[in-house]
mmCIF file of C-alpha atoms in Angstrom:
data_model
loop_
_atom_site.group_PDB
_atom_site.id
_atom_site.type_symbol
_atom_site.label_atom_id
_atom_site.label_comp_id
_atom_site.label_asym_id
_atom_site.label_seq_id
_atom_site.Cartn_x
_atom_site.Cartn_y
_atom_site.Cartn_z
ATOM 1 C CA MET A 1 4.582 -7.703 -14.517
ATOM 2 C CA THR A 2 2.470 -5.025 -12.789
ATOM 3 C CA ARG A 3 1.104 -4.060 -16.204
ATOM 4 C CA VAL A 4 -0.017 -7.655 -16.788
ATOM 5 C CA TRP A 5 -1.921 -7.739 -13.508
ATOM 6 C CA THR A 6 -3.431 -4.315 -14.166
ATOM 7 C CA HIS A 7 -4.726 -5.526 -17.546
ATOM 8 C CA LEU A 8 -5.988 -8.759 -15.993
ATOM 9 C CA ILE A 9 -7.790 -6.970 -13.172
ATOM 10 C CA ALA A 10 -9.292 -4.469 -15.617
ATOM 11 C CA ALA A 11 -10.469 -7.242 -17.934
ATOM 12 C CA LEU A 12 -12.024 -9.239 -15.110
ATOM 13 C CA THR A 13 -13.688 -6.160 -13.652
ATOM 14 C CA LEU A 14 -15.279 -5.451 -17.035
ATOM 15 C CA LEU A 15 -16.280 -9.096 -17.248
ATOM 16 C CA TRP A 16 -18.107 -9.011 -13.932
ATOM 17 C CA ALA A 17 -19.639 -5.581 -14.467
ATOM 18 C CA ALA A 18 -20.871 -6.173 -18.014
ATOM 19 C CA ASN A 19 -24.420 -7.126 -18.717
ATOM 20 C CA VAL A 20 -24.741 -9.925 -21.194
ATOM 21 C CA CYS A 21 -24.816 -8.179 -24.572
ATOM 22 C CA SER A 22 -27.898 -9.373 -26.332
ATOM 23 C CA GLN A 23 -29.757 -12.441 -25.310
ATOM 24 C CA THR A 24 -31.771 -14.077 -28.037
ATOM 25 C CA LEU A 25 -34.777 -15.802 -26.508
ATOM 26 C CA ILE A 26 -35.975 -19.069 -28.042
ATOM 27 C CA ALA A 27 -39.496 -20.330 -27.366
ATOM 28 C CA ALA A 28 -39.859 -23.622 -25.503
ATOM 29 C CA ARG A 29 -42.060 -25.045 -28.266
ATOM 30 C CA GLY A 30 -39.269 -24.658 -30.846
ATOM 31 C CA LEU A 31 -36.646 -26.083 -28.499
ATOM 32 C CA GLN A 32 -38.832 -29.085 -27.698
ATOM 33 C CA GLU A 33 -39.316 -29.701 -31.420
ATOM 34 C CA ASP A 34 -35.541 -29.454 -31.973
ATOM 35 C CA ALA A 35 -34.989 -31.977 -29.175
ATOM 36 C CA ARG A 36 -37.588 -34.323 -30.708
ATOM 37 C CA ILE A 37 -35.880 -34.163 -34.112
ATOM 38 C CA LEU A 38 -32.483 -34.693 -32.460
ATOM 39 C CA ARG A 39 -33.819 -37.726 -30.610
ATOM 40 C CA GLU A 40 -35.079 -39.333 -33.824
ATOM 41 C CA ALA A 41 -31.843 -38.574 -35.670
ATOM 42 C CA ILE A 42 -29.573 -39.821 -32.877
ATOM 43 C CA TRP A 43 -31.435 -43.135 -32.534
ATOM 44 C CA ALA A 44 -31.540 -43.631 -36.304
ATOM 45 C CA LEU A 45 -28.046 -42.480 -37.258
ATOM 46 C CA HIS A 46 -25.538 -42.551 -34.393
ATOM 47 C CA PRO A 47 -23.297 -45.598 -34.928
ATOM 48 C CA GLY A 48 -21.758 -45.724 -31.445
ATOM 49 C CA LEU A 49 -24.660 -44.636 -29.299
ATOM 50 C CA ASN A 50 -24.510 -47.724 -27.080
ATOM 51 C CA ARG A 51 -20.761 -48.042 -26.960
ATOM 52 C CA TYR A 52 -20.528 -46.649 -23.425
ATOM 53 C CA GLN A 53 -24.112 -46.688 -22.160
ATOM 54 C CA THR A 54 -27.357 -48.574 -22.282
ATOM 55 C CA ASP A 55 -30.563 -47.542 -24.026
ATOM 56 C CA GLN A 56 -31.979 -46.610 -20.626
ATOM 57 C CA GLN A 57 -29.060 -44.299 -19.893
ATOM 58 C CA VAL A 58 -29.416 -42.611 -23.290
ATOM 59 C CA GLU A 59 -33.141 -42.179 -22.656
ATOM 60 C CA ALA A 60 -32.329 -40.583 -19.287
ATOM 61 C CA HIS A 61 -30.104 -38.058 -21.100
ATOM 62 C CA PHE A 62 -32.973 -37.250 -23.474
ATOM 63 C CA LYS A 63 -35.323 -36.825 -20.516
ATOM 64 C CA ARG A 64 -32.915 -34.375 -18.883
ATOM 65 C CA LEU A 65 -32.620 -32.473 -22.174
ATOM 66 C CA GLN A 66 -36.416 -32.222 -22.384
ATOM 67 C CA GLN A 67 -36.493 -30.907 -18.797
ATOM 68 C CA ASP A 68 -33.680 -28.431 -19.509
ATOM 69 C CA LEU A 69 -35.699 -27.102 -22.460
ATOM 70 C CA SER A 70 -39.076 -27.049 -20.709
ATOM 71 C CA GLY A 71 -39.347 -23.263 -20.838
ATOM 72 C CA ASP A 72 -38.212 -20.418 -23.036
ATOM 73 C CA ARG A 73 -34.415 -20.254 -23.034
ATOM 74 C CA THR A 74 -31.790 -17.810 -24.165
ATOM 75 C CA LEU A 75 -29.558 -18.920 -26.995
ATOM 76 C CA ARG A 76 -26.776 -19.459 -24.450
ATOM 77 C CA GLU A 77 -28.961 -21.602 -22.208
ATOM 78 C CA ALA A 78 -30.171 -23.689 -25.155
ATOM 79 C CA TYR A 79 -26.643 -24.148 -26.508
ATOM 80 C CA LEU A 80 -25.487 -25.242 -23.063
ATOM 81 C CA ALA A 81 -28.382 -27.715 -22.691
ATOM 82 C CA PHE A 82 -27.656 -29.306 -26.067
ATOM 83 C CA SER A 83 -23.903 -29.326 -25.289
ATOM 84 C CA ARG A 84 -24.488 -31.086 -21.959
ATOM 85 C CA PHE A 85 -26.648 -33.643 -23.717
ATOM 86 C CA ALA A 86 -23.997 -34.278 -26.378
ATOM 87 C CA ALA A 87 -21.276 -34.594 -23.724
ATOM 88 C CA ALA A 88 -23.389 -37.124 -21.821
ATOM 89 C CA LEU A 89 -23.266 -39.418 -24.868
ATOM 90 C CA GLN A 90 -19.492 -39.743 -24.333
ATOM 91 C CA CYS A 91 -18.672 -39.579 -28.037
ATOM 92 C CA GLY A 92 -15.928 -37.240 -29.177
ATOM 93 C CA HIS A 93 -17.607 -36.936 -32.582
ATOM 94 C CA THR A 94 -20.902 -35.668 -31.157
ATOM 95 C CA TYR A 95 -20.899 -32.054 -30.004
ATOM 96 C CA CYS A 96 -22.475 -28.688 -30.757
ATOM 97 C CA ASN A 97 -20.206 -27.537 -33.543
ATOM 98 C CA TYR A 98 -19.051 -23.995 -32.841
ATOM 99 C CA TRP A 99 -17.300 -23.809 -36.228
ATOM 100 C CA ASN A 100 -20.565 -23.941 -38.218
ATOM 101 C CA GLN A 101 -22.441 -21.083 -36.562
ATOM 102 C CA ASN A 102 -23.425 -17.849 -38.264
ATOM 103 C CA GLU A 103 -21.747 -14.616 -37.209
ATOM 104 C CA SER A 104 -24.531 -13.426 -34.901
ATOM 105 C CA VAL A 105 -24.520 -16.751 -32.999
ATOM 106 C CA VAL A 106 -20.717 -16.721 -32.731
ATOM 107 C CA GLN A 107 -20.798 -13.168 -31.431
ATOM 108 C CA GLU A 108 -23.503 -13.857 -28.851
ATOM 109 C CA LEU A 109 -22.108 -17.165 -27.614
ATOM 110 C CA PHE A 110 -18.362 -16.895 -27.913
ATOM 111 C CA GLU A 111 -17.228 -13.274 -28.276
ATOM 112 C CA GLY A 112 -19.045 -11.436 -25.494
ATOM 113 C CA THR A 113 -17.478 -9.324 -22.804
ATOM 114 C CA ASP A 114 -18.166 -12.099 -20.321
ATOM 115 C CA LYS A 115 -15.251 -14.180 -21.623
ATOM 116 C CA LEU A 116 -11.804 -14.358 -20.081
ATOM 117 C CA PRO A 117 -8.816 -13.501 -22.283
ATOM 118 C CA PHE A 118 -7.154 -16.807 -21.397
ATOM 119 C CA ALA A 119 -7.731 -20.466 -20.694
ATOM 120 C CA PHE A 120 -6.570 -21.852 -17.365
ATOM 121 C CA GLN A 121 -6.208 -24.962 -15.292
ATOM 122 C CA TRP A 122 -6.346 -25.482 -11.556
ATOM 123 C CA VAL A 123 -3.081 -27.057 -10.444
ATOM 124 C CA GLU A 124 -2.995 -27.884 -6.734
ATOM 125 C CA ARG A 125 -5.317 -24.956 -5.894
ATOM 126 C CA ARG A 126 -3.296 -22.635 -8.136
ATOM 127 C CA LEU A 127 -4.805 -20.899 -11.184
ATOM 128 C CA VAL A 128 -2.309 -21.424 -14.005
ATOM 129 C CA ILE A 129 -2.796 -19.978 -17.481
ATOM 130 C CA SER A 130 -2.726 -22.620 -20.213
ATOM 131 C CA MET A 131 -3.476 -20.405 -23.233
ATOM 132 C CA ASP A 132 -3.178 -16.663 -23.757
ATOM 133 C CA ALA A 133 -5.882 -15.076 -25.915
ATOM 134 C CA THR A 134 -4.714 -11.484 -25.519
ATOM 135 C CA VAL A 135 -3.574 -9.787 -28.712
ATOM 136 C CA GLU A 136 -0.499 -8.454 -26.912
ATOM 137 C CA GLY A 137 0.566 -11.830 -25.500
ATOM 138 C CA LEU A 138 0.355 -10.547 -21.924
ATOM 139 C CA LEU A 139 -0.361 -13.870 -20.257
ATOM 140 C CA PRO A 140 1.977 -16.619 -21.453
ATOM 141 C CA ALA A 141 1.190 -20.230 -20.645
ATOM 142 C CA GLY A 142 2.475 -21.152 -17.215
ATOM 143 C CA THR A 143 1.725 -17.759 -15.667
ATOM 144 C CA GLU A 144 0.180 -18.142 -12.233
ATOM 145 C CA VAL A 145 -2.658 -15.795 -11.311
ATOM 146 C CA LEU A 146 -2.306 -14.976 -7.623
ATOM 147 C CA ALA A 147 -5.239 -12.620 -7.139
ATOM 148 C CA ILE A 148 -8.202 -11.228 -9.016
ATOM 149 C CA ASP A 149 -9.394 -7.773 -8.022
ATOM 150 C CA GLY A 150 -7.439 -8.037 -4.794
ATOM 151 C CA ARG A 151 -8.868 -11.417 -3.802
ATOM 152 C CA ARG A 152 -6.448 -14.330 -3.639
ATOM 153 C CA VAL A 153 -7.481 -17.130 -5.984
ATOM 154 C CA SER A 154 -6.706 -19.700 -3.312
ATOM 155 C CA GLU A 155 -9.651 -18.458 -1.230
#
């Protein structure tokens, strides 16, 4: 068990200490154009756009997206802005598809050193691991993390 916590503390220390690997910067002009094309496509093609919200609410989501993309953004920031927009539509079929990205995008967005080697849930102020992503299987589902780098997670 001590070995598990040592690995966890080491992984989290690296996570916090690491600079973000490479950060691709995307010009605001290109992002705004992407948002404009998305807006046209969504209004023309999305079959359930008004299932859970009004036209005005959808327009408010587009306005927020335009604001979120008002300046140059890193690839991560742009992906997050488009993901937030898609989530706001409340359609499980509309999302930024992580399966269709090229290798450099996958590496920058999803495989950096700033990722935890597990998924977790907060259960009554307790951090409980729900999925172990370590190769060694060090953190089985249900494991409770009590402290990270000496700091109790309940704090």
